[in-house]
Amino acid sequence: MKKIVFALFVCLSTLSWSQNKTFSDQTIEKFAQAYIEIRNENMSFQLNKLTAIEKAGLSGDEFTDIHLKLLDSDKKNQLTKSEIDKYNLVKKNIENLKEDIQKNMERLIENQGLKVETYHAIAKASTQDKTLKEKIQKLIQ
């Protein structure tokens, strides 16, 4: 029981410390630069998703319609085998794109001299700290 209480204390202390951590101006600037690059990477990802959909012979609306029908057991039988095959191909391609973008985003963060954990800690802290959020917004505009 003492071990459980101690472990809980350590976890809560660590959580509290990470929430109250302050970041240097240099670290915040690195975060902002990484954020800008990640935002650009995400825009590229969105375009690549649309390209994958179109290469399969679907429009964005058709892909969404198929997706919604697959989620609805009453409408699932309205789909043709061709539509399902195209959907599955796109879904597989998008999953591959997601894996690639995740690796790229981690690389972009690390190229700025930040650890991924630090990037996430700053992002989380900025949702709770108005001053930090404003400082970041000035840097990314």
PDB file of C-alpha atoms in Angstrom:
ATOM      1  CA  MET A   1       0.000   0.000   0.000  1.00  0.00           C
ATOM      2  CA  LYS A   2       2.847   2.378   0.846  1.00  0.00           C
ATOM      3  CA  LYS A   3       4.386   1.734  -2.583  1.00  0.00           C
ATOM      4  CA  ILE A   4       1.115   2.623  -4.322  1.00  0.00           C
ATOM      5  CA  VAL A   5       0.732   5.837  -2.325  1.00  0.00           C
ATOM      6  CA  PHE A   6       4.351   6.784  -3.036  1.00  0.00           C
ATOM      7  CA  ALA A   7       3.972   6.047  -6.769  1.00  0.00           C
ATOM      8  CA  LEU A   8       0.803   8.133  -6.885  1.00  0.00           C
ATOM      9  CA  PHE A   9       2.585  10.984  -5.079  1.00  0.00           C
ATOM     10  CA  VAL A  10       5.480  10.873  -7.557  1.00  0.00           C
ATOM     11  CA  CYS A  11       3.082  10.871 -10.544  1.00  0.00           C
ATOM     12  CA  LEU A  12       1.075  13.790  -9.195  1.00  0.00           C
ATOM     13  CA  SER A  13       4.220  15.731  -8.319  1.00  0.00           C
ATOM     14  CA  THR A  14       5.573  15.226 -11.825  1.00  0.00           C
ATOM     15  CA  LEU A  15       2.263  16.261 -13.369  1.00  0.00           C
ATOM     16  CA  SER A  16       2.110  19.363 -11.206  1.00  0.00           C
ATOM     17  CA  TRP A  17       5.707  20.251 -12.056  1.00  0.00           C
ATOM     18  CA  SER A  18       5.124  19.902 -15.798  1.00  0.00           C
ATOM     19  CA  GLN A  19       2.030  22.093 -15.656  1.00  0.00           C
ATOM     20  CA  ASN A  20       3.887  24.864 -13.812  1.00  0.00           C
ATOM     21  CA  LYS A  21       7.074  24.667 -15.878  1.00  0.00           C
ATOM     22  CA  THR A  22       8.222  27.864 -17.510  1.00  0.00           C
ATOM     23  CA  PHE A  23       9.912  27.871 -20.883  1.00  0.00           C
ATOM     24  CA  SER A  24      12.730  30.134 -22.020  1.00  0.00           C
ATOM     25  CA  ASP A  25      12.131  32.653 -24.790  1.00  0.00           C
ATOM     26  CA  GLN A  26      14.526  30.676 -26.978  1.00  0.00           C
ATOM     27  CA  THR A  27      12.535  27.465 -26.402  1.00  0.00           C
ATOM     28  CA  ILE A  28       9.278  29.260 -27.187  1.00  0.00           C
ATOM     29  CA  GLU A  29      10.812  30.632 -30.397  1.00  0.00           C
ATOM     30  CA  LYS A  30      11.886  27.108 -31.375  1.00  0.00           C
ATOM     31  CA  PHE A  31       8.357  25.902 -30.629  1.00  0.00           C
ATOM     32  CA  ALA A  32       6.858  28.657 -32.797  1.00  0.00           C
ATOM     33  CA  GLN A  33       9.152  27.839 -35.716  1.00  0.00           C
ATOM     34  CA  ALA A  34       8.339  24.132 -35.423  1.00  0.00           C
ATOM     35  CA  TYR A  35       4.633  24.995 -35.208  1.00  0.00           C
ATOM     36  CA  ILE A  36       4.817  26.981 -38.458  1.00  0.00           C
ATOM     37  CA  GLU A  37       6.603  24.137 -40.229  1.00  0.00           C
ATOM     38  CA  ILE A  38       4.137  21.572 -38.873  1.00  0.00           C
ATOM     39  CA  ARG A  39       1.206  23.720 -39.965  1.00  0.00           C
ATOM     40  CA  ASN A  40       2.672  23.816 -43.483  1.00  0.00           C
ATOM     41  CA  GLU A  41       3.272  20.059 -43.396  1.00  0.00           C
ATOM     42  CA  ASN A  42      -0.340  19.535 -42.335  1.00  0.00           C
ATOM     43  CA  MET A  43      -1.598  21.605 -45.271  1.00  0.00           C
ATOM     44  CA  SER A  44       0.489  19.437 -47.573  1.00  0.00           C
ATOM     45  CA  PHE A  45      -0.971  16.336 -45.904  1.00  0.00           C
ATOM     46  CA  GLN A  46      -4.513  17.586 -46.565  1.00  0.00           C
ATOM     47  CA  LEU A  47      -3.687  18.100 -50.248  1.00  0.00           C
ATOM     48  CA  ASN A  48      -2.096  14.652 -50.445  1.00  0.00           C
ATOM     49  CA  LYS A  49      -5.230  13.112 -48.927  1.00  0.00           C
ATOM     50  CA  LEU A  50      -7.364  14.784 -51.566  1.00  0.00           C
ATOM     51  CA  THR A  51      -4.975  13.606 -54.282  1.00  0.00           C
ATOM     52  CA  ALA A  52      -5.199  10.021 -52.970  1.00  0.00           C
ATOM     53  CA  ILE A  53      -8.993  10.232 -53.079  1.00  0.00           C
ATOM     54  CA  GLU A  54      -8.993  11.609 -56.620  1.00  0.00           C
ATOM     55  CA  LYS A  55      -6.435   9.027 -57.844  1.00  0.00           C
ATOM     56  CA  ALA A  56      -8.870   6.320 -56.746  1.00  0.00           C
ATOM     57  CA  GLY A  57     -11.509   7.899 -58.976  1.00  0.00           C
ATOM     58  CA  LEU A  58     -13.557   9.490 -56.190  1.00  0.00           C
ATOM     59  CA  SER A  59     -14.375  13.047 -55.234  1.00  0.00           C
ATOM     60  CA  GLY A  60     -14.045  14.215 -51.654  1.00  0.00           C
ATOM     61  CA  ASP A  61     -17.828  14.178 -51.311  1.00  0.00           C
ATOM     62  CA  GLU A  62     -18.087  10.648 -52.727  1.00  0.00           C
ATOM     63  CA  PHE A  63     -15.418   9.411 -50.312  1.00  0.00           C
ATOM     64  CA  THR A  64     -17.249  10.991 -47.376  1.00  0.00           C
ATOM     65  CA  ASP A  65     -20.567   9.544 -48.554  1.00  0.00           C
ATOM     66  CA  ILE A  66     -19.085   6.041 -48.784  1.00  0.00           C
ATOM     67  CA  HIS A  67     -17.511   6.445 -45.354  1.00  0.00           C
ATOM     68  CA  LEU A  68     -20.828   7.468 -43.797  1.00  0.00           C
ATOM     69  CA  LYS A  69     -22.676   4.603 -45.484  1.00  0.00           C
ATOM     70  CA  LEU A  70     -20.103   2.119 -44.181  1.00  0.00           C
ATOM     71  CA  LEU A  71     -20.788   3.387 -40.669  1.00  0.00           C
ATOM     72  CA  ASP A  72     -24.547   2.924 -41.084  1.00  0.00           C
ATOM     73  CA  SER A  73     -25.488  -0.765 -41.222  1.00  0.00           C
ATOM     74  CA  ASP A  74     -28.781   0.095 -42.967  1.00  0.00           C
ATOM     75  CA  LYS A  75     -27.018   1.934 -45.812  1.00  0.00           C
ATOM     76  CA  LYS A  76     -23.923  -0.239 -46.098  1.00  0.00           C
ATOM     77  CA  ASN A  77     -25.640  -2.589 -48.561  1.00  0.00           C
ATOM     78  CA  GLN A  78     -26.262   0.346 -50.933  1.00  0.00           C
ATOM     79  CA  LEU A  79     -22.566   0.419 -51.822  1.00  0.00           C
ATOM     80  CA  THR A  80     -21.100  -1.368 -54.806  1.00  0.00           C
ATOM     81  CA  LYS A  81     -18.025  -3.576 -54.567  1.00  0.00           C
ATOM     82  CA  SER A  82     -16.182  -1.016 -56.701  1.00  0.00           C
ATOM     83  CA  GLU A  83     -17.006   1.807 -54.275  1.00  0.00           C
ATOM     84  CA  ILE A  84     -15.883  -0.263 -51.292  1.00  0.00           C
ATOM     85  CA  ASP A  85     -12.660  -1.267 -53.073  1.00  0.00           C
ATOM     86  CA  LYS A  86     -11.882   2.354 -53.963  1.00  0.00           C
ATOM     87  CA  TYR A  87     -12.650   3.443 -50.403  1.00  0.00           C
ATOM     88  CA  ASN A  88     -10.370   0.758 -48.944  1.00  0.00           C
ATOM     89  CA  LEU A  89      -7.557   1.725 -51.307  1.00  0.00           C
ATOM     90  CA  VAL A  90      -7.854   5.379 -50.299  1.00  0.00           C
ATOM     91  CA  LYS A  91      -8.050   4.479 -46.623  1.00  0.00           C
ATOM     92  CA  LYS A  92      -4.847   2.428 -46.904  1.00  0.00           C
ATOM     93  CA  ASN A  93      -3.070   5.251 -48.734  1.00  0.00           C
ATOM     94  CA  ILE A  94      -4.199   7.794 -46.151  1.00  0.00           C
ATOM     95  CA  GLU A  95      -2.935   5.571 -43.320  1.00  0.00           C
ATOM     96  CA  ASN A  96       0.456   5.469 -45.049  1.00  0.00           C
ATOM     97  CA  LEU A  97       0.378   9.249 -45.407  1.00  0.00           C
ATOM     98  CA  LYS A  98      -0.429   9.586 -41.692  1.00  0.00           C
ATOM     99  CA  GLU A  99       2.583   7.475 -40.762  1.00  0.00           C
ATOM    100  CA  ASP A 100       4.798   9.589 -42.993  1.00  0.00           C
ATOM    101  CA  ILE A 101       3.494  12.892 -41.686  1.00  0.00           C
ATOM    102  CA  GLN A 102       3.915  11.763 -38.079  1.00  0.00           C
ATOM    103  CA  LYS A 103       7.580  10.976 -38.736  1.00  0.00           C
ATOM    104  CA  ASN A 104       8.020  14.259 -40.610  1.00  0.00           C
ATOM    105  CA  MET A 105       6.454  16.270 -37.800  1.00  0.00           C
ATOM    106  CA  GLU A 106       8.709  14.646 -35.224  1.00  0.00           C
ATOM    107  CA  ARG A 107      11.708  15.394 -37.453  1.00  0.00           C
ATOM    108  CA  LEU A 108      10.617  19.033 -37.860  1.00  0.00           C
ATOM    109  CA  ILE A 109      10.363  19.427 -34.087  1.00  0.00           C
ATOM    110  CA  GLU A 110      13.745  17.820 -33.485  1.00  0.00           C
ATOM    111  CA  ASN A 111      15.335  19.923 -36.258  1.00  0.00           C
ATOM    112  CA  GLN A 112      14.403  22.987 -34.213  1.00  0.00           C
ATOM    113  CA  GLY A 113      16.370  21.589 -31.286  1.00  0.00           C
ATOM    114  CA  LEU A 114      13.318  20.515 -29.290  1.00  0.00           C
ATOM    115  CA  LYS A 115      12.274  17.185 -27.921  1.00  0.00           C
ATOM    116  CA  VAL A 116       8.821  16.055 -29.026  1.00  0.00           C
ATOM    117  CA  GLU A 117       7.807  15.892 -25.354  1.00  0.00           C
ATOM    118  CA  THR A 118       8.829  19.538 -24.867  1.00  0.00           C
ATOM    119  CA  TYR A 119       6.840  20.567 -27.936  1.00  0.00           C
ATOM    120  CA  HIS A 120       3.740  18.840 -26.565  1.00  0.00           C
ATOM    121  CA  ALA A 121       4.311  20.318 -23.099  1.00  0.00           C
ATOM    122  CA  ILE A 122       4.436  23.843 -24.546  1.00  0.00           C
ATOM    123  CA  ALA A 123       1.346  23.196 -26.673  1.00  0.00           C
ATOM    124  CA  LYS A 124      -0.531  21.965 -23.610  1.00  0.00           C
ATOM    125  CA  ALA A 125       0.709  24.797 -21.412  1.00  0.00           C
ATOM    126  CA  SER A 126      -0.378  27.353 -24.017  1.00  0.00           C
ATOM    127  CA  THR A 127      -3.979  26.194 -23.652  1.00  0.00           C
ATOM    128  CA  GLN A 128      -3.861  27.071 -19.958  1.00  0.00           C
ATOM    129  CA  ASP A 129      -1.500  30.063 -19.887  1.00  0.00           C
ATOM    130  CA  LYS A 130      -2.870  33.140 -21.656  1.00  0.00           C
ATOM    131  CA  THR A 131       0.470  34.967 -21.615  1.00  0.00           C
ATOM    132  CA  LEU A 132       2.269  32.021 -23.182  1.00  0.00           C
ATOM    133  CA  LYS A 133      -0.470  31.644 -25.790  1.00  0.00           C
ATOM    134  CA  GLU A 134      -0.217  35.329 -26.749  1.00  0.00           C
ATOM    135  CA  LYS A 135       3.580  35.130 -26.965  1.00  0.00           C
ATOM    136  CA  ILE A 136       3.330  32.150 -29.310  1.00  0.00           C
ATOM    137  CA  GLN A 137       0.628  33.799 -31.434  1.00  0.00           C
ATOM    138  CA  LYS A 138       2.856  36.834 -31.990  1.00  0.00           C
ATOM    139  CA  LEU A 139       5.685  34.591 -33.133  1.00  0.00           C
ATOM    140  CA  ILE A 140       3.635  32.535 -35.581  1.00  0.00           C
ATOM    141  CA  GLN A 141       1.901  35.407 -37.331  1.00  0.00           C
TER     142      GLN A 141
END
